[in-house]
PDB file of C-alpha atoms in Angstrom:
ATOM      1  CA  UNK K   1     107.273 114.873 120.620  1.00  0.00           C
ATOM      2  CA  UNK K   2     106.755 114.716 124.348  1.00  0.00           C
ATOM      3  CA  UNK K   3     107.023 110.979 124.871  1.00  0.00           C
ATOM      4  CA  UNK K   4     110.748 110.176 125.139  1.00  0.00           C
ATOM      5  CA  UNK K   5     110.284 106.398 124.941  1.00  0.00           C
ATOM      6  CA  UNK K   6     109.832 105.093 121.409  1.00  0.00           C
ATOM      7  CA  UNK K   7     106.527 103.237 121.320  1.00  0.00           C
ATOM      8  CA  UNK K   8     105.903 102.786 117.599  1.00  0.00           C
ATOM      9  CA  UNK K   9     108.161 101.288 114.952  1.00  0.00           C
ATOM     10  CA  UNK K  10     107.516 101.594 111.230  1.00  0.00           C
ATOM     11  CA  UNK K  11     109.410  98.641 109.805  1.00  0.00           C
ATOM     12  CA  UNK K  12     110.429  97.814 106.263  1.00  0.00           C
ATOM     13  CA  UNK K  13     110.016  94.048 106.029  1.00  0.00           C
ATOM     14  CA  UNK K  14     111.759  93.796 102.667  1.00  0.00           C
ATOM     15  CA  UNK K  15     110.381  92.518  99.373  1.00  0.00           C
ATOM     16  CA  UNK K  16     109.128  89.098 100.450  1.00  0.00           C
ATOM     17  CA  UNK K  17     111.837  86.759 101.707  1.00  0.00           C
ATOM     18  CA  UNK K  18     111.473  86.874 105.527  1.00  0.00           C
ATOM     19  CA  UNK K  19     115.255  86.668 105.860  1.00  0.00           C
ATOM     20  CA  UNK K  20     115.641  89.976 104.044  1.00  0.00           C
ATOM     21  CA  UNK K  21     114.271  91.954 106.979  1.00  0.00           C
ATOM     22  CA  UNK K  22     117.005  93.834 108.849  1.00  0.00           C
ATOM     23  CA  UNK K  23     118.194  92.571 112.231  1.00  0.00           C
ATOM     24  CA  UNK K  24     116.892  95.800 113.764  1.00  0.00           C
ATOM     25  CA  UNK K  25     113.493  95.300 112.168  1.00  0.00           C
ATOM     26  CA  UNK K  26     113.327  91.715 113.376  1.00  0.00           C
ATOM     27  CA  UNK K  27     114.185  92.775 116.942  1.00  0.00           C
ATOM     28  CA  UNK K  28     111.480  95.441 116.888  1.00  0.00           C
ATOM     29  CA  UNK K  29     108.892  92.834 115.914  1.00  0.00           C
ATOM     30  CA  UNK K  30     110.167  90.472 118.607  1.00  0.00           C
ATOM     31  CA  UNK K  31     109.620  93.151 121.246  1.00  0.00           C
ATOM     32  CA  UNK K  32     106.245  94.373 120.011  1.00  0.00           C
ATOM     33  CA  UNK K  33     102.979  93.768 121.833  1.00  0.00           C
ATOM     34  CA  UNK K  34     100.947  94.716 118.758  1.00  0.00           C
ATOM     35  CA  UNK K  35     101.879  93.986 115.138  1.00  0.00           C
ATOM     36  CA  UNK K  36     100.061  95.627 112.227  1.00  0.00           C
ATOM     37  CA  UNK K  37     101.262  94.221 108.916  1.00  0.00           C
ATOM     38  CA  UNK K  38     100.352  94.735 105.269  1.00  0.00           C
ATOM     39  CA  UNK K  39      99.071  91.201 104.724  1.00  0.00           C
ATOM     40  CA  UNK K  40      98.510  91.615 101.006  1.00  0.00           C
ATOM     41  CA  UNK K  41     102.242  92.136 100.432  1.00  0.00           C
ATOM     42  CA  UNK K  42     104.183  91.097 103.546  1.00  0.00           C
ATOM     43  CA  UNK K  43     104.903  87.402 104.032  1.00  0.00           C
ATOM     44  CA  UNK K  44     103.086  85.853 106.986  1.00  0.00           C
ATOM     45  CA  UNK K  45     106.400  84.219 107.886  1.00  0.00           C
ATOM     46  CA  UNK K  46     107.461  87.622 109.217  1.00  0.00           C
ATOM     47  CA  UNK K  47     104.950  87.045 112.031  1.00  0.00           C
ATOM     48  CA  UNK K  48     107.107  84.134 113.115  1.00  0.00           C
ATOM     49  CA  UNK K  49     109.456  86.682 114.670  1.00  0.00           C
ATOM     50  CA  UNK K  50     106.698  87.953 116.983  1.00  0.00           C
ATOM     51  CA  UNK K  51     106.436  86.776 120.574  1.00  0.00           C
ATOM     52  CA  UNK K  52     103.696  84.431 121.738  1.00  0.00           C
ATOM     53  CA  UNK K  53     100.360  86.062 122.422  1.00  0.00           C
ATOM     54  CA  UNK K  54     101.040  89.189 120.395  1.00  0.00           C
ATOM     55  CA  UNK K  55      98.039  91.119 119.077  1.00  0.00           C
ATOM     56  CA  UNK K  56      98.064  90.951 115.257  1.00  0.00           C
ATOM     57  CA  UNK K  57      96.188  93.093 112.742  1.00  0.00           C
ATOM     58  CA  UNK K  58      96.206  92.652 108.964  1.00  0.00           C
ATOM     59  CA  UNK K  59      96.024  96.161 107.513  1.00  0.00           C
ATOM     60  CA  UNK K  60      94.970  94.880 104.073  1.00  0.00           C
ATOM     61  CA  UNK K  61      91.327  95.252 105.109  1.00  0.00           C
ATOM     62  CA  UNK K  62      91.806  98.344 107.316  1.00  0.00           C
ATOM     63  CA  UNK K  63      91.696 102.059 106.515  1.00  0.00           C
ATOM     64  CA  UNK K  64      93.959 104.807 107.889  1.00  0.00           C
ATOM     65  CA  UNK K  65      91.622 105.755 110.728  1.00  0.00           C
ATOM     66  CA  UNK K  66      91.406 102.137 111.871  1.00  0.00           C
ATOM     67  CA  UNK K  67      95.158 101.513 111.882  1.00  0.00           C
ATOM     68  CA  UNK K  68      95.768 104.848 113.619  1.00  0.00           C
ATOM     69  CA  UNK K  69      93.287 103.961 116.348  1.00  0.00           C
ATOM     70  CA  UNK K  70      94.975 100.608 116.967  1.00  0.00           C
ATOM     71  CA  UNK K  71      98.362 102.312 117.254  1.00  0.00           C
ATOM     72  CA  UNK K  72      97.275 105.163 119.537  1.00  0.00           C
ATOM     73  CA  UNK K  73      95.095 102.946 121.753  1.00  0.00           C
ATOM     74  CA  UNK K  74      97.970 100.499 122.053  1.00  0.00           C
ATOM     75  CA  UNK K  75     100.449 103.183 123.081  1.00  0.00           C
ATOM     76  CA  UNK K  76      97.995 104.588 125.634  1.00  0.00           C
ATOM     77  CA  UNK K  77      97.768 101.077 127.095  1.00  0.00           C
ATOM     78  CA  UNK K  78     101.549 101.007 127.468  1.00  0.00           C
ATOM     79  CA  UNK K  79     102.159  98.643 124.565  1.00  0.00           C
ATOM     80  CA  UNK K  80     104.847  98.700 121.882  1.00  0.00           C
ATOM     81  CA  UNK K  81     103.525  98.692 118.305  1.00  0.00           C
ATOM     82  CA  UNK K  82     105.231  97.388 115.162  1.00  0.00           C
ATOM     83  CA  UNK K  83     103.770  98.717 111.906  1.00  0.00           C
ATOM     84  CA  UNK K  84     105.195  96.429 109.240  1.00  0.00           C
ATOM     85  CA  UNK K  85     105.381  97.549 105.618  1.00  0.00           C
ATOM     86  CA  UNK K  86     106.600  95.801 102.503  1.00  0.00           C
ATOM     87  CA  UNK K  87     109.950  96.813 101.008  1.00  0.00           C
ATOM     88  CA  UNK K  88     111.214 100.097 102.411  1.00  0.00           C
ATOM     89  CA  UNK K  89     108.683 102.399 104.107  1.00  0.00           C
ATOM     90  CA  UNK K  90     110.049 105.499 102.379  1.00  0.00           C
ATOM     91  CA  UNK K  91     109.072 104.222  98.920  1.00  0.00           C
ATOM     92  CA  UNK K  92     105.314 104.289  98.306  1.00  0.00           C
ATOM     93  CA  UNK K  93     104.818 103.357 101.956  1.00  0.00           C
ATOM     94  CA  UNK K  94     102.239 106.047 102.840  1.00  0.00           C
ATOM     95  CA  UNK K  95     103.968 106.614 106.185  1.00  0.00           C
ATOM     96  CA  UNK K  96     103.679 110.406 106.376  1.00  0.00           C
ATOM     97  CA  UNK K  97      99.910 110.251 106.782  1.00  0.00           C
ATOM     98  CA  UNK K  98     100.372 107.666 109.536  1.00  0.00           C
ATOM     99  CA  UNK K  99     103.047 109.692 111.324  1.00  0.00           C
ATOM    100  CA  UNK K 100     101.093 112.974 111.416  1.00  0.00           C
ATOM    101  CA  UNK K 101      98.449 111.878 113.977  1.00  0.00           C
ATOM    102  CA  UNK K 102     101.155 110.305 116.162  1.00  0.00           C
ATOM    103  CA  UNK K 103     103.083 113.563 116.294  1.00  0.00           C
ATOM    104  CA  UNK K 104      99.874 115.420 117.097  1.00  0.00           C
ATOM    105  CA  UNK K 105      99.306 113.015 119.987  1.00  0.00           C
ATOM    106  CA  UNK K 106     102.904 113.379 121.206  1.00  0.00           C
ATOM    107  CA  UNK K 107     103.744 109.752 120.478  1.00  0.00           C
ATOM    108  CA  UNK K 108     107.351 108.926 119.627  1.00  0.00           C
ATOM    109  CA  UNK K 109     108.159 106.627 116.741  1.00  0.00           C
ATOM    110  CA  UNK K 110     111.080 105.245 114.762  1.00  0.00           C
ATOM    111  CA  UNK K 111     111.380 104.274 111.105  1.00  0.00           C
ATOM    112  CA  UNK K 112     113.449 101.183 110.339  1.00  0.00           C
ATOM    113  CA  UNK K 113     114.452 100.942 106.662  1.00  0.00           C
ATOM    114  CA  UNK K 114     114.074  97.809 104.581  1.00  0.00           C
ATOM    115  CA  UNK K 115     115.262  96.218 101.352  1.00  0.00           C
ATOM    116  CA  UNK K 116     113.374  97.556  98.337  1.00  0.00           C
ATOM    117  CA  UNK K 117     111.949  95.264  95.665  1.00  0.00           C
ATOM    118  CA  UNK K 118     114.083  97.253  93.203  1.00  0.00           C
ATOM    119  CA  UNK K 119     117.223  95.875  94.826  1.00  0.00           C
ATOM    120  CA  UNK K 120     115.810  92.376  95.206  1.00  0.00           C
ATOM    121  CA  UNK K 121     114.935  92.442  91.502  1.00  0.00           C
ATOM    122  CA  UNK K 122     118.441  93.534  90.550  1.00  0.00           C
ATOM    123  CA  UNK K 123     119.860  90.740  92.703  1.00  0.00           C
ATOM    124  CA  UNK K 124     117.643  88.156  91.011  1.00  0.00           C
ATOM    125  CA  UNK K 125     118.766  89.425  87.611  1.00  0.00           C
ATOM    126  CA  UNK K 126     122.397  89.421  88.799  1.00  0.00           C
ATOM    127  CA  UNK K 127     122.499  92.959  87.483  1.00  0.00           C
ATOM    128  CA  UNK K 128     124.178  96.186  88.548  1.00  0.00           C
ATOM    129  CA  UNK K 129     121.946  99.233  88.264  1.00  0.00           C
ATOM    130  CA  UNK K 130     124.868 101.644  87.827  1.00  0.00           C
ATOM    131  CA  UNK K 131     127.667 100.927  85.355  1.00  0.00           C
ATOM    132  CA  UNK K 132     130.592 103.163  84.383  1.00  0.00           C
ATOM    133  CA  UNK K 133     130.035 104.903  81.039  1.00  0.00           C
ATOM    134  CA  UNK K 134     126.508 103.449  80.828  1.00  0.00           C
ATOM    135  CA  UNK K 135     124.426 104.947  83.639  1.00  0.00           C
ATOM    136  CA  UNK K 136     125.308 106.480  86.987  1.00  0.00           C
ATOM    137  CA  UNK K 137     121.735 107.407  87.818  1.00  0.00           C
ATOM    138  CA  UNK K 138     118.802 105.308  89.017  1.00  0.00           C
ATOM    139  CA  UNK K 139     115.284 106.738  88.939  1.00  0.00           C
ATOM    140  CA  UNK K 140     112.518 105.260  91.101  1.00  0.00           C
ATOM    141  CA  UNK K 141     109.069 106.086  89.764  1.00  0.00           C
ATOM    142  CA  UNK K 142     105.645 104.815  88.768  1.00  0.00           C
ATOM    143  CA  UNK K 143     103.338 105.426  85.857  1.00  0.00           C
ATOM    144  CA  UNK K 144     100.240 107.525  86.423  1.00  0.00           C
ATOM    145  CA  UNK K 145      97.178 105.523  87.379  1.00  0.00           C
ATOM    146  CA  UNK K 146      94.612 106.366  90.049  1.00  0.00           C
ATOM    147  CA  UNK K 147      97.441 108.167  91.848  1.00  0.00           C
ATOM    148  CA  UNK K 148      98.421 111.230  89.791  1.00  0.00           C
ATOM    149  CA  UNK K 149     102.031 111.982  88.832  1.00  0.00           C
ATOM    150  CA  UNK K 150     103.369 115.554  88.500  1.00  0.00           C
ATOM    151  CA  UNK K 151     103.608 116.576  84.846  1.00  0.00           C
ATOM    152  CA  UNK K 152     107.394 117.033  84.952  1.00  0.00           C
ATOM    153  CA  UNK K 153     107.760 113.523  86.396  1.00  0.00           C
ATOM    154  CA  UNK K 154     105.759 111.702  83.748  1.00  0.00           C
ATOM    155  CA  UNK K 155     107.542 108.605  82.488  1.00  0.00           C
ATOM    156  CA  UNK K 156     107.861 110.143  79.024  1.00  0.00           C
ATOM    157  CA  UNK K 157     109.862 113.016  80.534  1.00  0.00           C
ATOM    158  CA  UNK K 158     112.057 110.825  82.731  1.00  0.00           C
ATOM    159  CA  UNK K 159     112.815 108.544  79.784  1.00  0.00           C
ATOM    160  CA  UNK K 160     114.626 111.406  78.066  1.00  0.00           C
ATOM    161  CA  UNK K 161     117.463 111.049  80.587  1.00  0.00           C
ATOM    162  CA  UNK K 162     118.168 107.515  79.307  1.00  0.00           C
ATOM    163  CA  UNK K 163     119.183 106.537  82.878  1.00  0.00           C
ATOM    164  CA  UNK K 164     118.277 103.310  84.660  1.00  0.00           C
ATOM    165  CA  UNK K 165     114.622 103.441  85.683  1.00  0.00           C
ATOM    166  CA  UNK K 166     112.918 101.173  88.226  1.00  0.00           C
ATOM    167  CA  UNK K 167     109.159 101.384  87.782  1.00  0.00           C
ATOM    168  CA  UNK K 168     106.946 100.390  90.699  1.00  0.00           C
ATOM    169  CA  UNK K 169     103.244  99.556  90.756  1.00  0.00           C
ATOM    170  CA  UNK K 170     102.792  99.762  87.001  1.00  0.00           C
ATOM    171  CA  UNK K 171     102.985  96.347  85.357  1.00  0.00           C
ATOM    172  CA  UNK K 172      99.204  96.255  84.970  1.00  0.00           C
ATOM    173  CA  UNK K 173      99.579  99.201  82.584  1.00  0.00           C
ATOM    174  CA  UNK K 174     102.514  97.775  80.627  1.00  0.00           C
ATOM    175  CA  UNK K 175     101.305  99.157  77.269  1.00  0.00           C
ATOM    176  CA  UNK K 176     101.192 102.682  78.698  1.00  0.00           C
ATOM    177  CA  UNK K 177     104.604 102.179  80.333  1.00  0.00           C
ATOM    178  CA  UNK K 178     106.195 101.131  77.046  1.00  0.00           C
ATOM    179  CA  UNK K 179     104.526 103.916  75.055  1.00  0.00           C
ATOM    180  CA  UNK K 180     105.900 106.547  77.412  1.00  0.00           C
ATOM    181  CA  UNK K 181     109.377 104.998  77.634  1.00  0.00           C
ATOM    182  CA  UNK K 182     109.653 104.966  73.834  1.00  0.00           C
ATOM    183  CA  UNK K 183     109.536 108.751  73.903  1.00  0.00           C
ATOM    184  CA  UNK K 184     113.063 108.679  75.309  1.00  0.00           C
ATOM    185  CA  UNK K 185     114.594 105.231  74.774  1.00  0.00           C
ATOM    186  CA  UNK K 186     115.093 103.350  71.479  1.00  0.00           C
ATOM    187  CA  UNK K 187     112.968 100.251  71.057  1.00  0.00           C
ATOM    188  CA  UNK K 188     115.957  97.901  71.424  1.00  0.00           C
ATOM    189  CA  UNK K 189     116.560  99.090  75.018  1.00  0.00           C
ATOM    190  CA  UNK K 190     116.657  96.057  77.347  1.00  0.00           C
ATOM    191  CA  UNK K 191     113.862  95.639  79.898  1.00  0.00           C
ATOM    192  CA  UNK K 192     113.325  93.182  82.720  1.00  0.00           C
ATOM    193  CA  UNK K 193     110.101  92.544  84.599  1.00  0.00           C
ATOM    194  CA  UNK K 194     110.625  90.708  87.887  1.00  0.00           C
ATOM    195  CA  UNK K 195     107.504  89.286  89.484  1.00  0.00           C
ATOM    196  CA  UNK K 196     107.402  88.726  93.264  1.00  0.00           C
ATOM    197  CA  UNK K 197     111.119  89.355  93.756  1.00  0.00           C
ATOM    198  CA  UNK K 198     112.630  87.226  96.556  1.00  0.00           C
ATOM    199  CA  UNK K 199     109.447  85.149  97.040  1.00  0.00           C
ATOM    200  CA  UNK K 200     109.708  81.382  96.404  1.00  0.00           C
ATOM    201  CA  UNK K 201     107.863  81.775  93.079  1.00  0.00           C
ATOM    202  CA  UNK K 202     109.841  84.774  91.793  1.00  0.00           C
ATOM    203  CA  UNK K 203     110.443  84.910  88.059  1.00  0.00           C
ATOM    204  CA  UNK K 204     111.729  87.334  85.468  1.00  0.00           C
ATOM    205  CA  UNK K 205     110.658  88.160  81.939  1.00  0.00           C
ATOM    206  CA  UNK K 206     113.284  89.902  79.848  1.00  0.00           C
ATOM    207  CA  UNK K 207     113.236  91.528  76.450  1.00  0.00           C
ATOM    208  CA  UNK K 208     113.314  94.953  74.870  1.00  0.00           C
ATOM    209  CA  UNK K 209     110.868  97.807  74.660  1.00  0.00           C
ATOM    210  CA  UNK K 210     109.804  96.354  71.337  1.00  0.00           C
ATOM    211  CA  UNK K 211     108.534  93.050  72.731  1.00  0.00           C
ATOM    212  CA  UNK K 212     108.291  93.254  76.546  1.00  0.00           C
ATOM    213  CA  UNK K 213     104.574  94.167  76.634  1.00  0.00           C
ATOM    214  CA  UNK K 214     103.645  91.051  74.661  1.00  0.00           C
ATOM    215  CA  UNK K 215     105.903  88.856  76.773  1.00  0.00           C
ATOM    216  CA  UNK K 216     104.453  90.176  80.031  1.00  0.00           C
ATOM    217  CA  UNK K 217     100.892  89.571  78.812  1.00  0.00           C
ATOM    218  CA  UNK K 218     101.768  86.077  77.594  1.00  0.00           C
ATOM    219  CA  UNK K 219     103.229  85.318  81.025  1.00  0.00           C
ATOM    220  CA  UNK K 220     100.066  86.562  82.736  1.00  0.00           C
ATOM    221  CA  UNK K 221     101.885  89.054  84.964  1.00  0.00           C
ATOM    222  CA  UNK K 222      99.437  91.669  86.229  1.00  0.00           C
ATOM    223  CA  UNK K 223     100.701  92.808  89.648  1.00  0.00           C
ATOM    224  CA  UNK K 224     103.525  92.620  92.189  1.00  0.00           C
ATOM    225  CA  UNK K 225     106.230  93.134  89.600  1.00  0.00           C
ATOM    226  CA  UNK K 226     109.149  95.522  89.196  1.00  0.00           C
ATOM    227  CA  UNK K 227     109.956  96.926  85.750  1.00  0.00           C
ATOM    228  CA  UNK K 228     113.601  97.846  85.185  1.00  0.00           C
ATOM    229  CA  UNK K 229     114.707  99.517  81.973  1.00  0.00           C
ATOM    230  CA  UNK K 230     118.074 100.731  80.755  1.00  0.00           C
ATOM    231  CA  UNK K 231     121.284  99.764  79.002  1.00  0.00           C
ATOM    232  CA  UNK K 232     122.774  98.509  82.287  1.00  0.00           C
ATOM    233  CA  UNK K 233     120.682  95.391  81.695  1.00  0.00           C
ATOM    234  CA  UNK K 234     122.312  94.447  78.400  1.00  0.00           C
ATOM    235  CA  UNK K 235     124.624  91.844  79.909  1.00  0.00           C
ATOM    236  CA  UNK K 236     121.960  90.538  82.306  1.00  0.00           C
ATOM    237  CA  UNK K 237     119.413  90.097  79.515  1.00  0.00           C
ATOM    238  CA  UNK K 238     121.893  88.589  77.042  1.00  0.00           C
ATOM    239  CA  UNK K 239     123.671  86.486  79.666  1.00  0.00           C
ATOM    240  CA  UNK K 240     127.014  87.692  78.305  1.00  0.00           C
ATOM    241  CA  UNK K 241     128.813  89.332  81.215  1.00  0.00           C
ATOM    242  CA  UNK K 242     131.726  90.093  78.927  1.00  0.00           C
ATOM    243  CA  UNK K 243     129.519  92.720  77.310  1.00  0.00           C
ATOM    244  CA  UNK K 244     130.357  95.134  80.132  1.00  0.00           C
ATOM    245  CA  UNK K 245     132.022  98.088  78.421  1.00  0.00           C
ATOM    246  CA  UNK K 246     134.011  99.661  81.222  1.00  0.00           C
ATOM    247  CA  UNK K 247     135.215  98.721  84.679  1.00  0.00           C
ATOM    248  CA  UNK K 248     134.936 100.912  87.740  1.00  0.00           C
ATOM    249  CA  UNK K 249     137.912 102.766  89.163  1.00  0.00           C
ATOM    250  CA  UNK K 250     137.293 101.308  92.607  1.00  0.00           C
ATOM    251  CA  UNK K 251     139.456  98.214  92.125  1.00  0.00           C
ATOM    252  CA  UNK K 252     141.576  99.385  89.200  1.00  0.00           C
ATOM    253  CA  UNK K 253     145.229  98.682  90.048  1.00  0.00           C
ATOM    254  CA  UNK K 254     146.204 101.965  88.403  1.00  0.00           C
ATOM    255  CA  UNK K 255     143.768 103.983  90.506  1.00  0.00           C
ATOM    256  CA  UNK K 256     144.975 105.146  93.912  1.00  0.00           C
ATOM    257  CA  UNK K 257     143.051 106.550  96.872  1.00  0.00           C
ATOM    258  CA  UNK K 258     143.578 107.115 100.597  1.00  0.00           C
ATOM    259  CA  UNK K 259     143.463 103.367 101.368  1.00  0.00           C
ATOM    260  CA  UNK K 260     145.478 102.153  98.388  1.00  0.00           C
ATOM    261  CA  UNK K 261     148.520 103.874  96.911  1.00  0.00           C
TER     262      UNK K 261
END
């Protein structure tokens, strides 16, 4: 890229709570002359970090060509642009298609990571996604809808690993999600569905693969929800923290490492 001064910042605003944006992300918004934000998912309170008189665009009603034009025109006018995404831009953020025309135009950019809704959901559940002797793997995925999923990555295939799975953008197809998960997990596997994690109205529905679909429908949850499945949730769902089977080696008094003999 020929332009040595960074003009465009792709910012992960976090899952909803405006305080969950990183300090670096907040500073980038404060310095921006133009802010483009995903208004359907990003809290408007994030705009409170912007300086007075900033040019604001809500990308919820814009297409790729329109947002790209705003960014490139802004940079040509000598302005700094903040492109604000929900969660972390690297997860279902569609940033590659936005970056390509900037690179073609020789415009420099920076990506500032954010807190994913998967982590905000785990925090709300007071759960750990990786537990010794239970699961040391976390899979981020989605069920196939209008966006296709490679055959080898279908939920039914991933379920065979019996790892912790965080399922994005899929609660509206909860019956399909459960049907595919049951091809790998037993029906008594704990599941949590966290709606609008970190927002003021966040809530969680917990259960097992046997009953979670009914519970989600009864609760009227149709979008903006994270589905987490796996045995790591047993204590979080039951409320019995003593159910944890094994402790990590990290703080075991019998376990030594370079900082503790």
